[in-house]
């Protein structure tokens, strides 16, 4: 008799709820641990925003949206003004411009610092050394009686709740196979669900169903440690180029879905679809990518996936 594997799921947010369902689908026995009495995580509905000190500014219904849906639309207010050709011209002044980042990075640009530097209200100083009440810079200047110091150096990814023998951050890089499995464990019994930021809601269910649950149920085998490390290095090289050191958890949504789908052989075979179901093939290949596509074939196949894609 085969024993049912028990799976511990930490937190009952969106990822935790998806993990519970995926475990039940694979005949595993999930136990979810949640500190509060509510489920849903960040998606939990609250009448008021309890964590924001400016609650009055955050927990009110958008004005006019209940009385009139047209009040929430503002495009028509500018139609007459934008009809002027002189206003429609493309303005390019001295403000900062950056090309090629629309879908790759999170641009944070501010045009005010250059102006403040020119007029002297903001000065750039080299390395700093602190005493109890002062700051001394490398060029010899010193500021006395300082009350507050603000460090805007950014953050690094770390996992203080896990031992370094399980997972260790490397230069702010996440060394997880497929963004899910740590490499240093003897057996793949730990999975990080939806840690990678793929900018898509189906990601928790996708990362849990095709990889974590399949591996736990012995339906899918992970490569060797060296092969997984090579895969991580290759992916991380592209991420550093696309997103920068600050966004090493970021990944392209469709590429990530295809990658996980291919890993468990659930990615739709487009040439085969063109031969067997041309209507569905055209919809899958040329129309928006939807999670239903990973239910067309392979593990977890759903009979209603075709109709869902054609009627969405």
XYZ file of C-alpha atoms in Angstrom:
312
model
C 0.000 0.000 0.000
C 1.403 3.396 -0.993
C 1.374 5.940 1.803
C -0.207 9.308 1.068
C 2.409 12.048 1.217
C 1.661 14.888 3.606
C 2.512 18.412 2.471
C 2.879 21.394 4.819
C 1.782 24.704 3.261
C 2.836 27.870 5.052
C 0.264 30.714 4.826
C -3.186 30.728 3.242
C -2.779 33.545 0.757
C -3.365 33.262 -2.977
C -0.350 30.965 -3.412
C -1.277 28.872 -0.384
C -4.870 28.341 -1.517
C -3.693 27.358 -4.999
C -1.198 24.947 -3.441
C -3.937 23.277 -1.389
C -6.037 22.677 -4.481
C -3.073 21.352 -6.481
C -2.127 18.928 -3.707
C -5.663 17.577 -3.513
C -5.687 17.163 -7.289
C -2.578 14.950 -7.034
C -4.029 12.928 -4.138
C -1.619 14.458 -1.621
C -2.595 15.402 1.935
C -2.059 19.146 2.468
C -2.012 20.914 5.837
C -2.025 24.712 5.683
C -0.649 26.862 8.507
C -2.096 30.370 8.801
C -1.359 32.742 11.684
C -4.638 34.706 11.473
C -8.234 33.498 11.267
C -8.702 34.775 7.706
C -7.501 33.532 4.334
C -6.640 35.365 1.152
C -3.422 37.142 2.095
C -3.098 40.465 0.286
C -6.412 39.770 -1.474
C -8.337 39.615 1.795
C -11.210 42.109 1.718
C -11.282 44.738 4.456
C -13.745 47.582 4.923
C -10.874 49.827 5.987
C -7.145 49.747 5.434
C -5.896 48.948 8.927
C -2.186 48.987 8.087
C -2.131 52.474 6.562
C -1.867 55.442 8.959
C -3.708 57.623 6.456
C -6.740 55.345 6.484
C -9.178 58.063 5.470
C -7.298 58.551 2.230
C -7.346 54.869 1.337
C -10.566 53.176 2.435
C -13.178 55.333 0.714
C -15.072 54.291 -2.396
C -13.929 56.060 -5.540
C -16.115 59.179 -5.783
C -19.006 58.876 -8.196
C -18.367 55.286 -9.163
C -21.532 54.058 -7.429
C -23.767 56.854 -8.677
C -22.531 57.014 -12.249
C -20.001 54.835 -14.034
C -19.373 57.617 -16.548
C -17.987 59.800 -13.769
C -14.997 57.494 -13.487
C -14.030 58.112 -17.119
C -11.949 61.140 -17.936
C -10.918 60.677 -21.572
C -13.829 62.660 -22.940
C -12.851 65.685 -20.841
C -9.745 66.212 -22.967
C -11.045 65.430 -26.444
C -11.579 69.056 -27.440
C -8.229 70.202 -26.079
C -6.283 67.355 -27.663
C -7.862 68.062 -31.030
C -5.396 70.923 -31.429
C -2.469 69.755 -33.583
C -0.070 71.977 -31.672
C -0.821 70.053 -28.489
C -0.535 66.665 -30.178
C 3.089 67.250 -31.151
C 5.689 65.073 -29.450
C 7.504 67.176 -26.880
C 11.121 66.238 -26.125
C 12.886 68.610 -23.760
C 15.893 68.034 -21.484
C 14.018 65.592 -19.243
C 15.455 62.102 -18.826
C 14.579 59.575 -21.524
C 15.332 55.887 -21.563
C 14.840 53.553 -24.497
C 14.048 49.867 -24.507
C 12.738 49.535 -20.946
C 8.979 49.478 -21.502
C 8.620 45.750 -20.879
C 11.921 45.043 -19.180
C 12.551 47.226 -16.138
C 10.754 49.390 -13.626
C 12.011 52.856 -14.536
C 12.431 55.281 -11.659
C 13.577 58.616 -12.983
C 13.416 62.037 -11.419
C 14.230 65.263 -13.215
C 14.572 67.338 -10.035
C 18.010 66.222 -8.726
C 19.967 67.743 -11.666
C 18.296 71.111 -11.040
C 19.040 70.979 -7.310
C 22.655 70.039 -8.014
C 23.067 72.978 -10.394
C 21.766 75.492 -7.865
C 23.721 73.954 -4.968
C 20.861 72.813 -2.752
C 22.021 69.200 -3.184
C 25.698 68.248 -3.063
C 27.369 64.943 -3.897
C 29.931 63.684 -1.408
C 32.322 60.692 -1.488
C 32.563 57.936 1.132
C 31.298 58.765 4.603
C 32.305 57.792 8.138
C 30.001 58.305 11.134
C 30.564 59.265 14.746
C 27.881 59.522 17.440
C 26.659 62.947 16.281
C 28.534 63.800 13.085
C 29.411 62.581 9.607
C 32.884 62.953 8.097
C 33.389 62.589 4.352
C 36.425 61.448 2.415
C 37.142 64.944 1.108
C 37.595 66.215 4.694
C 34.281 68.010 5.139
C 32.275 67.259 8.271
C 28.663 67.779 9.326
C 28.042 68.180 13.049
C 24.948 67.646 15.204
C 23.157 65.307 12.801
C 19.801 64.089 14.088
C 18.739 61.661 11.365
C 20.586 59.612 8.735
C 18.633 58.055 5.864
C 20.178 55.104 4.037
C 18.830 54.751 0.484
C 21.129 51.902 -0.504
C 18.423 49.445 -1.537
C 17.715 45.949 -0.275
C 19.131 42.497 -0.852
C 17.188 39.241 -1.017
C 17.815 37.055 2.027
C 16.098 34.155 3.787
C 16.958 34.440 7.507
C 14.324 31.836 8.405
C 16.195 29.168 6.403
C 19.657 27.792 7.068
C 22.398 28.582 4.553
C 22.697 24.863 3.882
C 19.224 25.002 2.276
C 19.271 28.232 0.300
C 21.723 31.082 0.117
C 21.429 34.336 -1.797
C 24.306 34.934 -4.227
C 24.963 38.593 -5.040
C 21.246 39.340 -4.681
C 20.474 36.463 -7.051
C 17.921 33.778 -6.224
C 19.518 30.376 -6.753
C 16.316 28.392 -7.235
C 15.687 25.965 -10.090
C 12.769 27.317 -12.126
C 12.415 29.880 -9.332
C 11.008 27.130 -7.097
C 13.465 24.495 -5.845
C 16.616 25.051 -3.727
C 19.672 23.251 -5.071
C 21.394 22.397 -1.801
C 18.801 19.986 -0.425
C 19.446 16.270 -0.632
C 15.828 15.596 -1.602
C 13.412 18.071 -3.244
C 11.025 18.430 -0.311
C 10.862 22.246 -0.243
C 9.299 24.506 -2.868
C 8.948 28.298 -3.038
C 5.589 29.021 -4.647
C 5.271 32.224 -6.694
C 8.539 33.700 -5.455
C 9.450 34.720 -8.997
C 7.617 37.891 -10.032
C 6.088 36.987 -13.365
C 3.438 39.736 -13.475
C 0.557 37.340 -13.918
C -2.170 35.992 -11.637
C -1.996 32.334 -12.766
C 1.619 32.089 -11.559
C 0.898 30.577 -8.092
C -1.218 27.804 -9.544
C 1.211 27.336 -12.417
C 4.301 27.020 -10.238
C 2.538 24.665 -7.861
C 0.733 22.358 -10.308
C 3.356 21.598 -12.906
C 6.499 21.508 -10.830
C 6.189 21.390 -7.052
C 3.272 18.979 -6.763
C 4.489 16.775 -9.617
C 7.923 16.486 -8.007
C 6.423 15.760 -4.580
C 4.246 13.040 -6.113
C 7.249 11.540 -7.976
C 5.521 12.248 -11.289
C 8.394 14.474 -12.385
C 12.138 14.210 -11.729
C 14.499 17.142 -11.313
C 17.787 17.267 -13.253
C 21.151 16.871 -11.566
C 22.504 19.663 -9.363
C 25.050 20.726 -12.001
C 22.393 20.863 -14.716
C 20.104 22.931 -12.509
C 22.963 25.296 -11.624
C 23.791 25.772 -15.319
C 20.126 26.554 -15.997
C 20.068 29.104 -13.166
C 23.262 30.803 -14.389
C 21.875 31.068 -17.914
C 18.551 32.513 -16.761
C 20.196 34.874 -14.279
C 22.494 36.254 -16.957
C 19.468 37.286 -19.022
C 17.661 38.709 -15.993
C 20.622 40.874 -15.037
C 20.720 42.196 -18.591
C 16.974 42.830 -18.831
C 15.957 43.839 -15.313
C 19.189 44.761 -13.527
C 20.604 43.666 -10.172
C 17.639 45.092 -8.273
C 15.012 42.965 -10.025
C 16.550 39.494 -10.104
C 13.191 37.990 -9.104
C 11.502 39.518 -12.151
C 10.705 37.300 -15.118
C 8.705 37.503 -18.325
C 5.227 36.080 -17.750
C 4.639 34.234 -21.041
C 8.216 32.954 -21.217
C 7.928 31.658 -17.657
C 4.613 29.930 -18.380
C 6.079 28.249 -21.468
C 9.164 27.192 -19.524
C 7.188 25.520 -16.744
C 4.740 24.038 -19.235
C 7.585 22.482 -21.221
C 9.100 21.077 -18.039
C 6.066 18.846 -17.409
C 5.162 18.416 -21.107
C 1.970 20.481 -20.810
C 2.913 23.224 -23.285
C 0.643 23.000 -26.352
C 2.228 21.597 -29.510
C 1.353 24.309 -32.040
C 2.309 22.353 -35.233
C 0.254 19.391 -34.036
C -2.699 21.670 -33.292
C -2.537 23.132 -36.810
C -2.793 19.602 -38.205
C -5.577 18.426 -35.905
C -7.525 21.562 -34.898
C -6.702 24.613 -37.013
C -9.281 26.847 -35.318
C -7.803 26.196 -31.893
C -4.257 26.518 -33.238
C -4.979 29.978 -34.659
C -6.500 31.069 -31.357
C -3.565 29.774 -29.318
C -0.828 31.079 -31.619
C -2.144 34.513 -32.586
C -4.400 35.539 -29.713
C -3.580 36.486 -26.105
C -1.887 33.827 -24.013
C -4.163 32.388 -21.335
C -3.622 29.732 -18.628
C -6.156 27.484 -20.379
C -3.471 26.642 -22.949
C -1.559 24.581 -20.390
C -4.664 22.449 -19.849
C -4.971 21.329 -23.476
C -2.570 18.383 -23.243
C -0.216 16.634 -20.881
C -0.646 16.248 -17.106
C -3.732 17.954 -15.740
C -5.484 17.994 -19.118
C -8.960 19.532 -18.908
C -11.715 18.679 -21.387
C -13.182 22.180 -21.156
C -9.927 23.977 -22.025
C -10.653 24.140 -25.764
C -14.082 25.686 -25.317
C -12.737 28.110 -22.711
C -10.059 29.344 -25.132
C -12.453 29.732 -28.069
C -15.055 31.613 -26.019
C -12.840 33.857 -23.878
